[in-house]
Structure formats: C-alpha cells, structure tokens
Amino acid sequence: MSGHDISQRRACQLIGVDPKTVRRARVPDHPEIRTRMRELAAERRRFGYRRIGLMLEREGIKMNHKKLRRLYAEERLQVKRRRGRKRAHGTRQPMPLPAGSNQRWSLDFLSDVFGAGRRFRILAVIDDFTRECLALVADTSLPGTRVARELDALVVRHGKPRTIVSDNGSELTSRAILKWQNETGVAWHYIAPGKPQQNGFIEAFNGRLRDELLNEEVFDSLADARRALARWQHDYNHVRPHSSLGGRPPVAPASPSSGPTKGMAANPSPTAAAPAFG
C-alpha cells in the first residue's frame, strides 16, 4: 500500500489475503456518552436522537449532530414506527438473574388437543430461581380474569413475587391483569414482541413439558388432561433430575449438610452464574 499507493482492498486482492485478517475492530469511541444515551433511551422510549441530544446538552454534553446520530445508530436506539395494536413493552435493559425464590416468576401459555380434535390451553407458571413449576392450569379458555384468579391463588400458597415475566399476549395485557398489577404492586416485565429468547426459562420448561407429556399422550377429556398434568407437575418438582440443579429436582428433601429444602436455594451459585435451562 505504501510502495504502490493502492487501497487496502486492492492490496489484499493482489496477495490473496482476506481483508478481515488485516482489519481490526475499532474500540467504540465516547463510552461515557454511549452509556448515558442508553440510559436516556431506556427512560424515554419514544425519544429520537435529536431529543436525546437536547437532554445531553442540559447535562453539559455537546457534540456535532452528525456524530450524535452516528453514536445513536451504532447503539441501535432507533425508535420503531408503531403499527398494529398497542402492546405493552418491557424495558430495553436486560433483567438481572434472580438471586432467591419468589423474586421472578415466568408465565406462558401452551396449547394441545383432545382425541376428538378440540383444542385446550395450558397456563404454565414457574419460579426462575428454584425452577419449580408453580402451576399448570388447563381449560378450554383462559382469559385475563381467570389468569388473575390463578395468580391470587399462587400468591396465597407461595407468597407474592417481586417480578413476573411474560409475552404480550392479549390475555396478559388485558385490563384484568393491569388491574391485578396495580392492586398487588407486582412488577410485570413484558418481553419484546417476537423475542421468546428473552423468556428463556419458561420456553425451556415448555419444551420439556411438550416433549415428555403432551407429545406422548392422547387426552380423552379435559379432566383426563388435568390429571395427567398434575402427575407430571409432581414428578417434575419432586422426582425428575434437573441439569442446572446438579441432577436434583427443584423440590427435594435436603441432605443434612445442604441446609435449605429447595434444590436451588441449597446451591445458588450455578444459577447465579449462568441461566442454564434444564
């Protein structure tokens, strides 16, 4: 390049070298400004780069509008145009892993069919820390009012959670659920639409349930499905080995040296280190 005054791309072509082996990734510039921009975008989701720039100027951070737009785009903070029905959204910031039981519950729906072809739905609720299945509710219809009643029953049995994570289904964004949130004070985090990986704990649980039960049996009636789900829930919580718990079930009698009775509470370090889905 220095001897023949040619571009890097042309020089790589001549000597047969992939440009990726020559180029090096640049360290992002202005890390403090990028961090503050992400914080402002998380607080004000519908602000574009111009309004965020004005907010930064109030804090004494001034820059060229072209550089501001470049940093804004590189951080992928662009505001998406709203289309379709209004949805509840979670924050842009990732959720921390739970450090104890009842800190975070995950909730989702599954569907299956009876032998005659009629469909029914299943409401699944798990504790993300202990991995315990708290509820498997089967019925032909599960509106928001029914979900709120089931959550009230779970709160009576297990205590009130700090946060509940779910998708943006119509049942979970209904007025009944919003009213339940206001009355109980439980924080509700909605994952981004089309991003089931943001609720990986319940998605992994759904895969185990479908693979080990729903795809293995044919249900004759709703009562038959409820009995099978109750048996599988008990087996999952008390017998089935869980990989992220060191081969123990979520609810099991503790050994004399292990302390707490819950499987996850006795061994919190593997879960706190990484979200392993059993």
PDB file of C-alpha atoms in Angstrom:
ATOM      1  CA  MET A   1       0.000   0.000   0.000  1.00  0.00           C
ATOM      2  CA  SER A   2       2.818   2.453   0.799  1.00  0.00           C
ATOM      3  CA  GLY A   3       5.007   1.409  -2.136  1.00  0.00           C
ATOM      4  CA  HIS A   4       2.400   1.420  -4.890  1.00  0.00           C
ATOM      5  CA  ASP A   5      -0.192   3.846  -3.464  1.00  0.00           C
ATOM      6  CA  ILE A   6      -3.127   1.409  -3.689  1.00  0.00           C
ATOM      7  CA  SER A   7      -6.072   0.765  -1.419  1.00  0.00           C
ATOM      8  CA  GLN A   8      -6.178  -1.872   1.271  1.00  0.00           C
ATOM      9  CA  ARG A   9      -8.842  -3.823  -0.617  1.00  0.00           C
ATOM     10  CA  ARG A  10      -6.716  -3.907  -3.805  1.00  0.00           C
ATOM     11  CA  ALA A  11      -3.591  -4.900  -1.882  1.00  0.00           C
ATOM     12  CA  CYS A  12      -5.410  -7.808  -0.226  1.00  0.00           C
ATOM     13  CA  GLN A  13      -6.668  -8.994  -3.612  1.00  0.00           C
ATOM     14  CA  LEU A  14      -3.178  -8.963  -5.098  1.00  0.00           C
ATOM     15  CA  ILE A  15      -1.559 -11.010  -2.334  1.00  0.00           C
ATOM     16  CA  GLY A  16      -4.606 -13.260  -1.776  1.00  0.00           C
ATOM     17  CA  VAL A  17      -5.403 -12.241   1.797  1.00  0.00           C
ATOM     18  CA  ASP A  18      -8.872 -11.863   3.283  1.00  0.00           C
ATOM     19  CA  PRO A  19      -9.341  -8.230   4.346  1.00  0.00           C
ATOM     20  CA  LYS A  20     -10.852  -9.436   7.621  1.00  0.00           C
ATOM     21  CA  THR A  21      -7.444 -10.777   8.671  1.00  0.00           C
ATOM     22  CA  VAL A  22      -5.900  -7.330   8.180  1.00  0.00           C
ATOM     23  CA  ARG A  23      -8.578  -5.090   9.562  1.00  0.00           C
ATOM     24  CA  ARG A  24      -9.051  -4.743  13.286  1.00  0.00           C
ATOM     25  CA  ALA A  25     -12.221  -3.807  15.100  1.00  0.00           C
ATOM     26  CA  ARG A  26     -12.136  -0.318  16.462  1.00  0.00           C
ATOM     27  CA  VAL A  27     -12.744   0.348  20.111  1.00  0.00           C
ATOM     28  CA  PRO A  28     -16.044   2.269  20.436  1.00  0.00           C
ATOM     29  CA  ASP A  29     -15.390   5.964  20.988  1.00  0.00           C
ATOM     30  CA  HIS A  30     -17.014   8.056  23.714  1.00  0.00           C
ATOM     31  CA  PRO A  31     -18.047   5.156  26.007  1.00  0.00           C
ATOM     32  CA  GLU A  32     -19.391   7.528  28.685  1.00  0.00           C
ATOM     33  CA  ILE A  33     -21.677   9.294  26.209  1.00  0.00           C
ATOM     34  CA  ARG A  34     -22.891   5.959  24.819  1.00  0.00           C
ATOM     35  CA  THR A  35     -23.738   4.748  28.313  1.00  0.00           C
ATOM     36  CA  ARG A  36     -25.696   7.911  29.097  1.00  0.00           C
ATOM     37  CA  MET A  37     -27.536   7.696  25.755  1.00  0.00           C
ATOM     38  CA  ARG A  38     -28.645   4.141  26.562  1.00  0.00           C
ATOM     39  CA  GLU A  39     -29.850   5.246  29.978  1.00  0.00           C
ATOM     40  CA  LEU A  40     -31.888   8.110  28.496  1.00  0.00           C
ATOM     41  CA  ALA A  41     -33.316   5.854  25.777  1.00  0.00           C
ATOM     42  CA  ALA A  42     -34.394   3.326  28.406  1.00  0.00           C
ATOM     43  CA  GLU A  43     -36.215   6.043  30.363  1.00  0.00           C
ATOM     44  CA  ARG A  44     -37.781   7.729  27.312  1.00  0.00           C
ATOM     45  CA  ARG A  45     -38.501   5.046  24.768  1.00  0.00           C
ATOM     46  CA  ARG A  46     -40.031   7.324  22.109  1.00  0.00           C
ATOM     47  CA  PHE A  47     -37.222   9.907  22.036  1.00  0.00           C
ATOM     48  CA  GLY A  48     -35.145  10.138  18.866  1.00  0.00           C
ATOM     49  CA  TYR A  49     -31.534  11.226  18.651  1.00  0.00           C
ATOM     50  CA  ARG A  50     -32.415  14.946  18.473  1.00  0.00           C
ATOM     51  CA  ARG A  51     -34.337  14.973  21.756  1.00  0.00           C
ATOM     52  CA  ILE A  52     -31.721  12.778  23.401  1.00  0.00           C
ATOM     53  CA  GLY A  53     -29.139  15.295  22.172  1.00  0.00           C
ATOM     54  CA  LEU A  54     -31.065  18.090  23.888  1.00  0.00           C
ATOM     55  CA  MET A  55     -31.173  16.058  27.102  1.00  0.00           C
ATOM     56  CA  LEU A  56     -27.403  15.569  26.864  1.00  0.00           C
ATOM     57  CA  GLU A  57     -26.870  19.291  26.314  1.00  0.00           C
ATOM     58  CA  ARG A  58     -28.694  20.004  29.574  1.00  0.00           C
ATOM     59  CA  GLU A  59     -26.062  17.850  31.271  1.00  0.00           C
ATOM     60  CA  GLY A  60     -23.221  19.736  29.597  1.00  0.00           C
ATOM     61  CA  ILE A  61     -22.541  17.205  26.831  1.00  0.00           C
ATOM     62  CA  LYS A  62     -22.453  18.936  23.443  1.00  0.00           C
ATOM     63  CA  MET A  63     -21.442  17.417  20.124  1.00  0.00           C
ATOM     64  CA  ASN A  64     -21.977  17.710  16.400  1.00  0.00           C
ATOM     65  CA  HIS A  65     -25.387  16.449  15.306  1.00  0.00           C
ATOM     66  CA  LYS A  66     -23.778  14.058  12.802  1.00  0.00           C
ATOM     67  CA  LYS A  67     -21.637  12.442  15.476  1.00  0.00           C
ATOM     68  CA  LEU A  68     -24.677  12.253  17.763  1.00  0.00           C
ATOM     69  CA  ARG A  69     -26.667  10.461  15.078  1.00  0.00           C
ATOM     70  CA  ARG A  70     -23.789   8.054  14.402  1.00  0.00           C
ATOM     71  CA  LEU A  71     -23.473   7.093  18.059  1.00  0.00           C
ATOM     72  CA  TYR A  72     -27.256   6.765  18.324  1.00  0.00           C
ATOM     73  CA  ALA A  73     -27.359   4.416  15.323  1.00  0.00           C
ATOM     74  CA  GLU A  74     -24.377   2.339  16.449  1.00  0.00           C
ATOM     75  CA  GLU A  75     -26.100   1.743  19.786  1.00  0.00           C
ATOM     76  CA  ARG A  76     -29.247   0.649  17.879  1.00  0.00           C
ATOM     77  CA  LEU A  77     -31.535   3.012  19.747  1.00  0.00           C
ATOM     78  CA  GLN A  78     -33.683   3.945  16.751  1.00  0.00           C
ATOM     79  CA  VAL A  79     -37.371   4.350  17.537  1.00  0.00           C
ATOM     80  CA  LYS A  80     -39.507   1.891  15.595  1.00  0.00           C
ATOM     81  CA  ARG A  81     -42.717   3.053  13.977  1.00  0.00           C
ATOM     82  CA  ARG A  82     -45.778   1.768  15.784  1.00  0.00           C
ATOM     83  CA  ARG A  83     -48.031  -0.480  13.760  1.00  0.00           C
ATOM     84  CA  GLY A  84     -50.993  -2.679  14.628  1.00  0.00           C
ATOM     85  CA  ARG A  85     -52.493  -2.936  18.059  1.00  0.00           C
ATOM     86  CA  LYS A  86     -50.967  -1.306  21.094  1.00  0.00           C
ATOM     87  CA  ARG A  87     -48.707  -3.628  23.043  1.00  0.00           C
ATOM     88  CA  ALA A  88     -47.145  -3.464  26.461  1.00  0.00           C
ATOM     89  CA  HIS A  89     -43.357  -3.366  26.277  1.00  0.00           C
ATOM     90  CA  GLY A  90     -40.628  -4.108  28.747  1.00  0.00           C
ATOM     91  CA  THR A  91     -37.525  -2.008  29.224  1.00  0.00           C
ATOM     92  CA  ARG A  92     -34.585  -2.072  26.853  1.00  0.00           C
ATOM     93  CA  GLN A  93     -32.261  -3.023  29.684  1.00  0.00           C
ATOM     94  CA  PRO A  94     -31.677  -6.752  30.342  1.00  0.00           C
ATOM     95  CA  MET A  95     -33.172  -8.195  33.510  1.00  0.00           C
ATOM     96  CA  PRO A  96     -30.752  -9.414  36.196  1.00  0.00           C
ATOM     97  CA  LEU A  97     -30.869 -13.065  37.178  1.00  0.00           C
ATOM     98  CA  PRO A  98     -32.943 -13.802  40.298  1.00  0.00           C
ATOM     99  CA  ALA A  99     -30.959 -14.386  43.484  1.00  0.00           C
ATOM    100  CA  GLY A 100     -33.703 -16.101  45.505  1.00  0.00           C
ATOM    101  CA  SER A 101     -37.100 -17.736  45.343  1.00  0.00           C
ATOM    102  CA  ASN A 102     -40.161 -15.587  44.595  1.00  0.00           C
ATOM    103  CA  GLN A 103     -38.010 -12.889  43.024  1.00  0.00           C
ATOM    104  CA  ARG A 104     -39.069 -13.662  39.466  1.00  0.00           C
ATOM    105  CA  TRP A 105     -41.821 -15.854  38.032  1.00  0.00           C
ATOM    106  CA  SER A 106     -42.215 -16.687  34.360  1.00  0.00           C
ATOM    107  CA  LEU A 107     -45.595 -17.254  32.762  1.00  0.00           C
ATOM    108  CA  ASP A 108     -46.664 -18.580  29.355  1.00  0.00           C
ATOM    109  CA  PHE A 109     -49.411 -20.492  27.525  1.00  0.00           C
ATOM    110  CA  LEU A 110     -49.315 -23.818  25.693  1.00  0.00           C
ATOM    111  CA  SER A 111     -51.994 -25.474  23.607  1.00  0.00           C
ATOM    112  CA  ASP A 112     -52.916 -29.072  22.805  1.00  0.00           C
ATOM    113  CA  VAL A 113     -55.893 -31.066  21.513  1.00  0.00           C
ATOM    114  CA  PHE A 114     -58.194 -33.767  22.816  1.00  0.00           C
ATOM    115  CA  GLY A 115     -58.569 -37.026  20.945  1.00  0.00           C
ATOM    116  CA  ALA A 116     -61.676 -35.632  19.235  1.00  0.00           C
ATOM    117  CA  GLY A 117     -59.739 -32.625  17.917  1.00  0.00           C
ATOM    118  CA  ARG A 118     -60.987 -29.914  20.279  1.00  0.00           C
ATOM    119  CA  ARG A 119     -58.221 -27.625  21.499  1.00  0.00           C
ATOM    120  CA  PHE A 120     -57.450 -26.618  25.053  1.00  0.00           C
ATOM    121  CA  ARG A 121     -54.891 -24.293  26.627  1.00  0.00           C
ATOM    122  CA  ILE A 122     -52.440 -24.660  29.497  1.00  0.00           C
ATOM    123  CA  LEU A 123     -51.204 -21.840  31.723  1.00  0.00           C
ATOM    124  CA  ALA A 124     -47.683 -22.616  32.993  1.00  0.00           C
ATOM    125  CA  VAL A 125     -46.025 -20.676  35.825  1.00  0.00           C
ATOM    126  CA  ILE A 126     -42.506 -21.368  37.126  1.00  0.00           C
ATOM    127  CA  ASP A 127     -40.091 -19.812  39.597  1.00  0.00           C
ATOM    128  CA  ASP A 128     -36.981 -18.813  37.651  1.00  0.00           C
ATOM    129  CA  PHE A 129     -34.667 -19.309  40.641  1.00  0.00           C
ATOM    130  CA  THR A 130     -35.830 -22.620  42.080  1.00  0.00           C
ATOM    131  CA  ARG A 131     -37.085 -23.913  38.680  1.00  0.00           C
ATOM    132  CA  GLU A 132     -40.192 -25.168  40.496  1.00  0.00           C
ATOM    133  CA  CYS A 133     -43.367 -25.484  38.435  1.00  0.00           C
ATOM    134  CA  LEU A 134     -45.897 -23.489  40.434  1.00  0.00           C
ATOM    135  CA  ALA A 135     -48.968 -24.136  38.302  1.00  0.00           C
ATOM    136  CA  LEU A 136     -50.243 -25.989  35.251  1.00  0.00           C
ATOM    137  CA  VAL A 137     -53.807 -24.815  34.653  1.00  0.00           C
ATOM    138  CA  ALA A 138     -55.705 -26.462  31.783  1.00  0.00           C
ATOM    139  CA  ASP A 139     -59.004 -25.222  30.356  1.00  0.00           C
ATOM    140  CA  THR A 140     -60.683 -24.533  27.031  1.00  0.00           C
ATOM    141  CA  SER A 141     -60.496 -20.785  27.719  1.00  0.00           C
ATOM    142  CA  LEU A 142     -58.097 -18.817  29.933  1.00  0.00           C
ATOM    143  CA  PRO A 143     -58.997 -15.102  29.808  1.00  0.00           C
ATOM    144  CA  GLY A 144     -57.248 -12.404  31.790  1.00  0.00           C
ATOM    145  CA  THR A 145     -59.722 -12.596  34.691  1.00  0.00           C
ATOM    146  CA  ARG A 146     -59.025 -16.322  35.073  1.00  0.00           C
ATOM    147  CA  VAL A 147     -55.263 -15.715  34.986  1.00  0.00           C
ATOM    148  CA  ALA A 148     -55.620 -13.094  37.727  1.00  0.00           C
ATOM    149  CA  ARG A 149     -57.568 -15.549  39.918  1.00  0.00           C
ATOM    150  CA  GLU A 150     -54.930 -18.238  39.427  1.00  0.00           C
ATOM    151  CA  LEU A 151     -52.179 -15.770  40.331  1.00  0.00           C
ATOM    152  CA  ASP A 152     -54.050 -14.817  43.509  1.00  0.00           C
ATOM    153  CA  ALA A 153     -54.193 -18.488  44.460  1.00  0.00           C
ATOM    154  CA  LEU A 154     -50.450 -18.866  43.827  1.00  0.00           C
ATOM    155  CA  VAL A 155     -49.683 -15.815  45.955  1.00  0.00           C
ATOM    156  CA  VAL A 156     -51.628 -17.366  48.847  1.00  0.00           C
ATOM    157  CA  ARG A 157     -49.668 -20.632  48.564  1.00  0.00           C
ATOM    158  CA  HIS A 158     -46.181 -19.378  47.708  1.00  0.00           C
ATOM    159  CA  GLY A 159     -46.078 -15.693  48.564  1.00  0.00           C
ATOM    160  CA  LYS A 160     -46.013 -12.635  46.328  1.00  0.00           C
ATOM    161  CA  PRO A 161     -43.277 -12.486  43.658  1.00  0.00           C
ATOM    162  CA  ARG A 162     -41.215  -9.406  43.011  1.00  0.00           C
ATOM    163  CA  THR A 163     -41.482  -9.614  39.195  1.00  0.00           C
ATOM    164  CA  ILE A 164     -43.457 -11.622  36.633  1.00  0.00           C
ATOM    165  CA  VAL A 165     -42.161 -12.089  33.090  1.00  0.00           C
ATOM    166  CA  SER A 166     -44.435 -12.879  30.134  1.00  0.00           C
ATOM    167  CA  ASP A 167     -45.039 -12.160  26.474  1.00  0.00           C
ATOM    168  CA  ASN A 168     -47.512  -9.635  25.048  1.00  0.00           C
ATOM    169  CA  GLY A 169     -50.499 -11.942  24.630  1.00  0.00           C
ATOM    170  CA  SER A 170     -53.929 -10.349  24.747  1.00  0.00           C
ATOM    171  CA  GLU A 171     -54.801 -12.195  27.982  1.00  0.00           C
ATOM    172  CA  LEU A 172     -51.685 -10.850  29.696  1.00  0.00           C
ATOM    173  CA  THR A 173     -52.170  -7.240  28.591  1.00  0.00           C
ATOM    174  CA  SER A 174     -55.874  -7.129  29.422  1.00  0.00           C
ATOM    175  CA  ARG A 175     -57.462  -4.728  31.889  1.00  0.00           C
ATOM    176  CA  ALA A 176     -57.874  -7.530  34.398  1.00  0.00           C
ATOM    177  CA  ILE A 177     -54.126  -8.152  34.510  1.00  0.00           C
ATOM    178  CA  LEU A 178     -53.290  -4.438  34.599  1.00  0.00           C
ATOM    179  CA  LYS A 179     -55.724  -4.030  37.499  1.00  0.00           C
ATOM    180  CA  TRP A 180     -54.133  -7.013  39.269  1.00  0.00           C
ATOM    181  CA  GLN A 181     -50.701  -5.418  38.896  1.00  0.00           C
ATOM    182  CA  ASN A 182     -51.903  -2.141  40.385  1.00  0.00           C
ATOM    183  CA  GLU A 183     -53.631  -3.835  43.310  1.00  0.00           C
ATOM    184  CA  THR A 184     -50.792  -6.216  44.217  1.00  0.00           C
ATOM    185  CA  GLY A 185     -47.811  -3.996  43.391  1.00  0.00           C
ATOM    186  CA  VAL A 186     -46.063  -6.807  41.496  1.00  0.00           C
ATOM    187  CA  ALA A 187     -43.773  -5.569  38.703  1.00  0.00           C
ATOM    188  CA  TRP A 188     -44.628  -7.084  35.318  1.00  0.00           C
ATOM    189  CA  HIS A 189     -41.978  -7.294  32.600  1.00  0.00           C
ATOM    190  CA  TYR A 190     -43.196  -7.826  29.026  1.00  0.00           C
ATOM    191  CA  ILE A 191     -40.621  -9.244  26.636  1.00  0.00           C
ATOM    192  CA  ALA A 192     -40.183  -7.657  23.213  1.00  0.00           C
ATOM    193  CA  PRO A 193     -42.597  -8.968  20.543  1.00  0.00           C
ATOM    194  CA  GLY A 194     -41.101 -11.846  18.588  1.00  0.00           C
ATOM    195  CA  LYS A 195     -38.277 -12.392  21.113  1.00  0.00           C
ATOM    196  CA  PRO A 196     -39.135 -15.595  23.052  1.00  0.00           C
ATOM    197  CA  GLN A 197     -35.463 -15.996  23.980  1.00  0.00           C
ATOM    198  CA  GLN A 198     -35.937 -13.126  26.442  1.00  0.00           C
ATOM    199  CA  ASN A 199     -38.113 -15.501  28.479  1.00  0.00           C
ATOM    200  CA  GLY A 200     -35.832 -18.499  28.141  1.00  0.00           C
ATOM    201  CA  PHE A 201     -36.684 -20.193  31.452  1.00  0.00           C
ATOM    202  CA  ILE A 202     -40.354 -20.744  30.623  1.00  0.00           C
ATOM    203  CA  GLU A 203     -39.575 -21.567  26.982  1.00  0.00           C
ATOM    204  CA  ALA A 204     -37.206 -24.324  28.086  1.00  0.00           C
ATOM    205  CA  PHE A 205     -39.826 -25.588  30.527  1.00  0.00           C
ATOM    206  CA  ASN A 206     -42.453 -25.623  27.772  1.00  0.00           C
ATOM    207  CA  GLY A 207     -40.146 -27.734  25.631  1.00  0.00           C
ATOM    208  CA  ARG A 208     -39.721 -30.303  28.418  1.00  0.00           C
ATOM    209  CA  LEU A 209     -43.477 -30.403  29.058  1.00  0.00           C
ATOM    210  CA  ARG A 210     -44.345 -30.866  25.402  1.00  0.00           C
ATOM    211  CA  ASP A 211     -41.635 -33.437  24.774  1.00  0.00           C
ATOM    212  CA  GLU A 212     -42.231 -35.544  27.890  1.00  0.00           C
ATOM    213  CA  LEU A 213     -46.026 -35.345  28.214  1.00  0.00           C
ATOM    214  CA  LEU A 214     -48.055 -33.560  25.530  1.00  0.00           C
ATOM    215  CA  ASN A 215     -46.400 -35.364  22.619  1.00  0.00           C
ATOM    216  CA  GLU A 216     -46.528 -38.716  24.409  1.00  0.00           C
ATOM    217  CA  GLU A 217     -50.187 -38.976  25.428  1.00  0.00           C
ATOM    218  CA  VAL A 218     -53.619 -38.517  23.862  1.00  0.00           C
ATOM    219  CA  PHE A 219     -56.158 -36.926  26.197  1.00  0.00           C
ATOM    220  CA  ASP A 220     -59.796 -38.009  26.046  1.00  0.00           C
ATOM    221  CA  SER A 221     -61.210 -35.115  28.043  1.00  0.00           C
ATOM    222  CA  LEU A 222     -60.286 -32.006  29.987  1.00  0.00           C
ATOM    223  CA  ALA A 223     -60.423 -33.964  33.248  1.00  0.00           C
ATOM    224  CA  ASP A 224     -58.016 -36.521  31.799  1.00  0.00           C
ATOM    225  CA  ALA A 225     -55.610 -33.770  30.743  1.00  0.00           C
ATOM    226  CA  ARG A 226     -55.750 -32.142  34.183  1.00  0.00           C
ATOM    227  CA  ARG A 227     -54.960 -35.438  35.926  1.00  0.00           C
ATOM    228  CA  ALA A 228     -52.007 -36.071  33.620  1.00  0.00           C
ATOM    229  CA  LEU A 229     -50.685 -32.543  34.112  1.00  0.00           C
ATOM    230  CA  ALA A 230     -50.963 -32.851  37.902  1.00  0.00           C
ATOM    231  CA  ARG A 231     -48.994 -36.124  37.869  1.00  0.00           C
ATOM    232  CA  TRP A 232     -46.318 -34.666  35.601  1.00  0.00           C
ATOM    233  CA  GLN A 233     -46.037 -31.491  37.693  1.00  0.00           C
ATOM    234  CA  HIS A 234     -45.472 -33.528  40.859  1.00  0.00           C
ATOM    235  CA  ASP A 235     -42.895 -35.688  39.106  1.00  0.00           C
ATOM    236  CA  TYR A 236     -41.134 -32.614  37.675  1.00  0.00           C
ATOM    237  CA  ASN A 237     -40.939 -30.877  41.051  1.00  0.00           C
ATOM    238  CA  HIS A 238     -40.076 -33.859  43.278  1.00  0.00           C
ATOM    239  CA  VAL A 239     -38.533 -36.650  41.168  1.00  0.00           C
ATOM    240  CA  ARG A 240     -37.226 -35.546  37.762  1.00  0.00           C
ATOM    241  CA  PRO A 241     -33.488 -34.636  37.801  1.00  0.00           C
ATOM    242  CA  HIS A 242     -32.765 -31.071  36.712  1.00  0.00           C
ATOM    243  CA  SER A 243     -29.444 -30.406  34.985  1.00  0.00           C
ATOM    244  CA  SER A 244     -28.979 -26.858  36.339  1.00  0.00           C
ATOM    245  CA  LEU A 245     -29.562 -28.131  39.896  1.00  0.00           C
ATOM    246  CA  GLY A 246     -26.812 -30.730  39.772  1.00  0.00           C
ATOM    247  CA  GLY A 247     -29.188 -33.573  38.937  1.00  0.00           C
ATOM    248  CA  ARG A 248     -31.640 -32.802  41.752  1.00  0.00           C
ATOM    249  CA  PRO A 249     -35.338 -31.947  41.401  1.00  0.00           C
ATOM    250  CA  PRO A 250     -36.492 -28.401  42.198  1.00  0.00           C
ATOM    251  CA  VAL A 251     -38.260 -29.526  45.392  1.00  0.00           C
ATOM    252  CA  ALA A 252     -36.481 -32.286  47.296  1.00  0.00           C
ATOM    253  CA  PRO A 253     -35.554 -33.124  50.888  1.00  0.00           C
ATOM    254  CA  ALA A 254     -32.171 -31.585  51.607  1.00  0.00           C
ATOM    255  CA  SER A 255     -29.213 -33.529  52.911  1.00  0.00           C
ATOM    256  CA  PRO A 256     -28.035 -32.741  56.485  1.00  0.00           C
ATOM    257  CA  SER A 257     -25.235 -30.551  55.160  1.00  0.00           C
ATOM    258  CA  SER A 258     -27.168 -28.779  52.436  1.00  0.00           C
ATOM    259  CA  GLY A 259     -29.361 -26.533  54.592  1.00  0.00           C
ATOM    260  CA  PRO A 260     -32.493 -25.274  52.763  1.00  0.00           C
ATOM    261  CA  THR A 261     -35.083 -27.697  51.445  1.00  0.00           C
ATOM    262  CA  LYS A 262     -35.400 -26.180  47.991  1.00  0.00           C
ATOM    263  CA  GLY A 263     -32.992 -27.526  45.447  1.00  0.00           C
ATOM    264  CA  MET A 264     -31.986 -24.134  44.061  1.00  0.00           C
ATOM    265  CA  ALA A 265     -31.681 -22.455  47.444  1.00  0.00           C
ATOM    266  CA  ALA A 266     -29.236 -25.123  48.574  1.00  0.00           C
ATOM    267  CA  ASN A 267     -26.960 -24.495  45.602  1.00  0.00           C
ATOM    268  CA  PRO A 268     -27.388 -20.939  44.341  1.00  0.00           C
ATOM    269  CA  SER A 269     -24.031 -20.461  42.650  1.00  0.00           C
ATOM    270  CA  PRO A 270     -24.688 -22.402  39.401  1.00  0.00           C
ATOM    271  CA  THR A 271     -27.894 -20.496  38.743  1.00  0.00           C
ATOM    272  CA  ALA A 272     -26.481 -17.106  39.612  1.00  0.00           C
ATOM    273  CA  ALA A 273     -23.549 -17.669  37.276  1.00  0.00           C
ATOM    274  CA  ALA A 274     -25.451 -18.543  34.094  1.00  0.00           C
ATOM    275  CA  PRO A 275     -29.088 -19.083  33.025  1.00  0.00           C
ATOM    276  CA  ALA A 276     -28.818 -22.823  32.428  1.00  0.00           C
ATOM    277  CA  PHE A 277     -32.134 -24.223  31.242  1.00  0.00           C
ATOM    278  CA  GLY A 278     -32.730 -27.841  32.320  1.00  0.00           C
TER     279      GLY A 278
END
